[in-house]
C-alpha positions in Angstrom: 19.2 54.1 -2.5 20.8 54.0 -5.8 20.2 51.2 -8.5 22.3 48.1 -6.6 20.5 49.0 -3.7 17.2 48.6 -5.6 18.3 45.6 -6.9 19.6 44.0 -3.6 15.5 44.9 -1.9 14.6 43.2 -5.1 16.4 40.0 -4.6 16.0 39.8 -1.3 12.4 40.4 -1.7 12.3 37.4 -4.0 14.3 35.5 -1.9 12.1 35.8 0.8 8.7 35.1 -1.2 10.4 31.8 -3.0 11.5 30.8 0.3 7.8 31.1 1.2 6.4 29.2 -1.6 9.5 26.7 -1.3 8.2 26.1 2.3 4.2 25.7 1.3 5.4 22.9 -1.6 7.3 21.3 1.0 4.3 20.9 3.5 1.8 19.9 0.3 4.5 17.5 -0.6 4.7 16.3 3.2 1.1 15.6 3.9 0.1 14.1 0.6 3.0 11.2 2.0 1.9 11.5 5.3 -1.9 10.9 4.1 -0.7 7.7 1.9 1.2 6.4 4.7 -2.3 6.3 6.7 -4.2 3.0 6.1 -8.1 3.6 4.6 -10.7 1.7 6.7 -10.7 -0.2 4.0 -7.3 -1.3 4.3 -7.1 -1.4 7.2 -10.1 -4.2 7.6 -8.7 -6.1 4.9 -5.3 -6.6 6.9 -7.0 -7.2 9.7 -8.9 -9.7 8.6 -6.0 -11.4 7.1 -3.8 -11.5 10.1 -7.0 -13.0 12.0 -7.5 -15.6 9.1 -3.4 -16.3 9.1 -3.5 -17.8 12.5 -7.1 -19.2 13.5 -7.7 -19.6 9.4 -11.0 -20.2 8.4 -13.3 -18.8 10.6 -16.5 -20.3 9.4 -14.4 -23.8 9.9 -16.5 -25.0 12.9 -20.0 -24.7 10.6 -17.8 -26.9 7.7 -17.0 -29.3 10.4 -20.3 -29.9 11.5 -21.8 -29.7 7.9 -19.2 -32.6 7.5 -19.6 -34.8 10.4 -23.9 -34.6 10.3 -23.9 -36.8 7.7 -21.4 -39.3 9.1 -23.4 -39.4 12.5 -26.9 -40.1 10.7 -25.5 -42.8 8.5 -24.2 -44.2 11.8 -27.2 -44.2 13.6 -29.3 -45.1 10.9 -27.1 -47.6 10.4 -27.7 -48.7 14.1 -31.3 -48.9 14.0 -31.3 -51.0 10.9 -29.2 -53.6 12.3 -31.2 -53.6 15.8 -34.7 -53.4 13.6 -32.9 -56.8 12.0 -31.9 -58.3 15.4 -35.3 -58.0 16.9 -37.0 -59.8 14.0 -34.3 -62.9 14.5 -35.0 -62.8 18.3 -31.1 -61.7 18.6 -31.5 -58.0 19.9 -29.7 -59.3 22.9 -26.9 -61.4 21.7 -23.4 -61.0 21.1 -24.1 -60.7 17.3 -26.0 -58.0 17.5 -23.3 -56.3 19.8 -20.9 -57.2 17.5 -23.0 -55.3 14.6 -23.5 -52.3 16.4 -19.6 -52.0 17.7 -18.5 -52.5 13.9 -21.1 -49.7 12.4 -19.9 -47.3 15.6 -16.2 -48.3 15.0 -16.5 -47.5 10.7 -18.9 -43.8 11.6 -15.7 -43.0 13.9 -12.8 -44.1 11.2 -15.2 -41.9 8.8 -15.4 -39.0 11.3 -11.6 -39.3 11.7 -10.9 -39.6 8.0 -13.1 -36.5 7.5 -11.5 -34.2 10.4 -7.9 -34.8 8.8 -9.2 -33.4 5.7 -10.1 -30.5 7.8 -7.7 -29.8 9.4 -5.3 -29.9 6.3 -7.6 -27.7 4.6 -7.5 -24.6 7.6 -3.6 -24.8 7.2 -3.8 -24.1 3.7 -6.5 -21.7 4.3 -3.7 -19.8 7.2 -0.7 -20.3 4.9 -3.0 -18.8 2.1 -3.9 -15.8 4.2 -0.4 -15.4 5.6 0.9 -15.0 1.8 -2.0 -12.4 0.9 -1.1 -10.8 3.9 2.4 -11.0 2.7 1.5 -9.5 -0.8 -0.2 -6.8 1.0 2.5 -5.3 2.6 5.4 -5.4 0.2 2.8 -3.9 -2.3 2.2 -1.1 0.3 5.9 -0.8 1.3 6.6 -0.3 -2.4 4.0 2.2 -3.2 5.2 4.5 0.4 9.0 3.7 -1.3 8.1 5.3 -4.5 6.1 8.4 -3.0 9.6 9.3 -0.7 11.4 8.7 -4.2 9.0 11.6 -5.6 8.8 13.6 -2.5 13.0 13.7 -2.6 13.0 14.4 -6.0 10.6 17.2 -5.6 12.6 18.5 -3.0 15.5 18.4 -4.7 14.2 20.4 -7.6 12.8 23.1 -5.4 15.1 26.4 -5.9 16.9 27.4 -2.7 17.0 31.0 -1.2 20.5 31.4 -2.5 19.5 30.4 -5.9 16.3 32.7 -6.1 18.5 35.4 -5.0 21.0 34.8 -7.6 18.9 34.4 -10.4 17.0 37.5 -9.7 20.4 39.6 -9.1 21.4 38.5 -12.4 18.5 39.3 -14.4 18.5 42.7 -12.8 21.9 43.3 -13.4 21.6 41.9 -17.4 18.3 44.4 -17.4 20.5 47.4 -16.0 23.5 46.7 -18.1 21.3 46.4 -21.4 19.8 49.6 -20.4 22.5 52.0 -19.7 25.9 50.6 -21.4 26.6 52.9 -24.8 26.3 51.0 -27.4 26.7 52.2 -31.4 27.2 50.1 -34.7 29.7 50.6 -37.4 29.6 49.8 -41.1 29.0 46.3 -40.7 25.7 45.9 -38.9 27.3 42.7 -37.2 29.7 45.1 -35.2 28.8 46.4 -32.3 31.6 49.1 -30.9 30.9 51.1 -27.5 30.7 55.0 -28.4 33.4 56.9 -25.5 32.6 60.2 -27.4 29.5 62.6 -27.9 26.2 61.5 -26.4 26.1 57.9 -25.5 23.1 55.9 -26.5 20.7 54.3 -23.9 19.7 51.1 -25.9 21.9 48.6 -27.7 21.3 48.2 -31.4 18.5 46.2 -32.7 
């Protein structure tokens, strides 16, 4: 076959083989993004549970309620029963004073239960506006974490040699190890001089 056909099975040899370990970096490369790009349960149930809590918003809000308006409803009818415990002792349980009583102490429990479900109600849109922003947070911190793993997978890529280049760069280092070994090579007076010997036997190294 001759030397440059050596060197050609050579090169293409290596081509082939850094094609095949081009082509196995490229799939590691593609499934460590394609693994990050997958949500961890973890995730996963934190998002959810944000998007849920963006538009219902708290969702322990109906036990806050109650815990609110329980008081408000005792005070009310304890309120009640005082004022018809006082009626009865002035034989006046049945008059239009005591009515009046009563419908005042029923009229300030509903302003308080009123007053009190405003405050709620302002607090759950804070709590979805809250959510919606964490929930906003979340993605742009994931979309710039999968943005930077392309960047590195592209610039992976990108520095991967090519077939043509393997090929090339093998070629030439065969062809600098032939020419190193079989040009004649001889040195004159001054060791700095290198001259190629066309006469006598020709030398098989080059000087050292």
């Amino acid at each position: 076959m001759g030397f440059f056909g050596g060197l050609i099975g050579k090169a293409v040899l290596g081509g082939i083989l850094g094609g095949r370990q081009k082509r196995r970096q490229k799939a590691n490369i593609s499934n460590q993004f394609n693994l990050a790009r997958e949500e961890t349960p973890a995730e996963k149930e934190y998002r959810l549970k944000l998007e849920k809590e963006s538009k219902f918003g708290d969702e322990d809000i109906s036990q806050k309620r109650q815990e609110l308006y329980n008081p408000i409803f005792s005070y009310g009818q304890s309120a009640k029963a005082d004022a018809t415990g006082v009626a009865v002792r002035q034989g006046l349980e049945n008059s239009i004073i005591a009515s009046e009583i009563k419908s005042k102490i029923d009229a300030k429990t509903y302003q308080m239960i009123s007053e009190q479900a405003d405050k709620i109600m302002k607090y759950n849109e804070q709590y979805k506006k809250n959510a919606e922003n964490k929930l906003m947070d979340y993605k742009i911190r994931r979309d710039s974490r999968l943005r930077d793993l392309a960047v590195q997978e592209s610039q992976a890529m990108s520095q991967l040699p090519s077939s043509t280049d393997t090929l090339l760069s093998m070629g030439g280092s065969l062809l600098d190890s032939y020419v190193q070994s079989n040009l004649p090579w001889s040195t004159g007076s001054d060791s700095s001089t290198i001259n190629i010997n066309i006469d006598g036997n020709l030398p098989t190294t080059p000087p050292k």
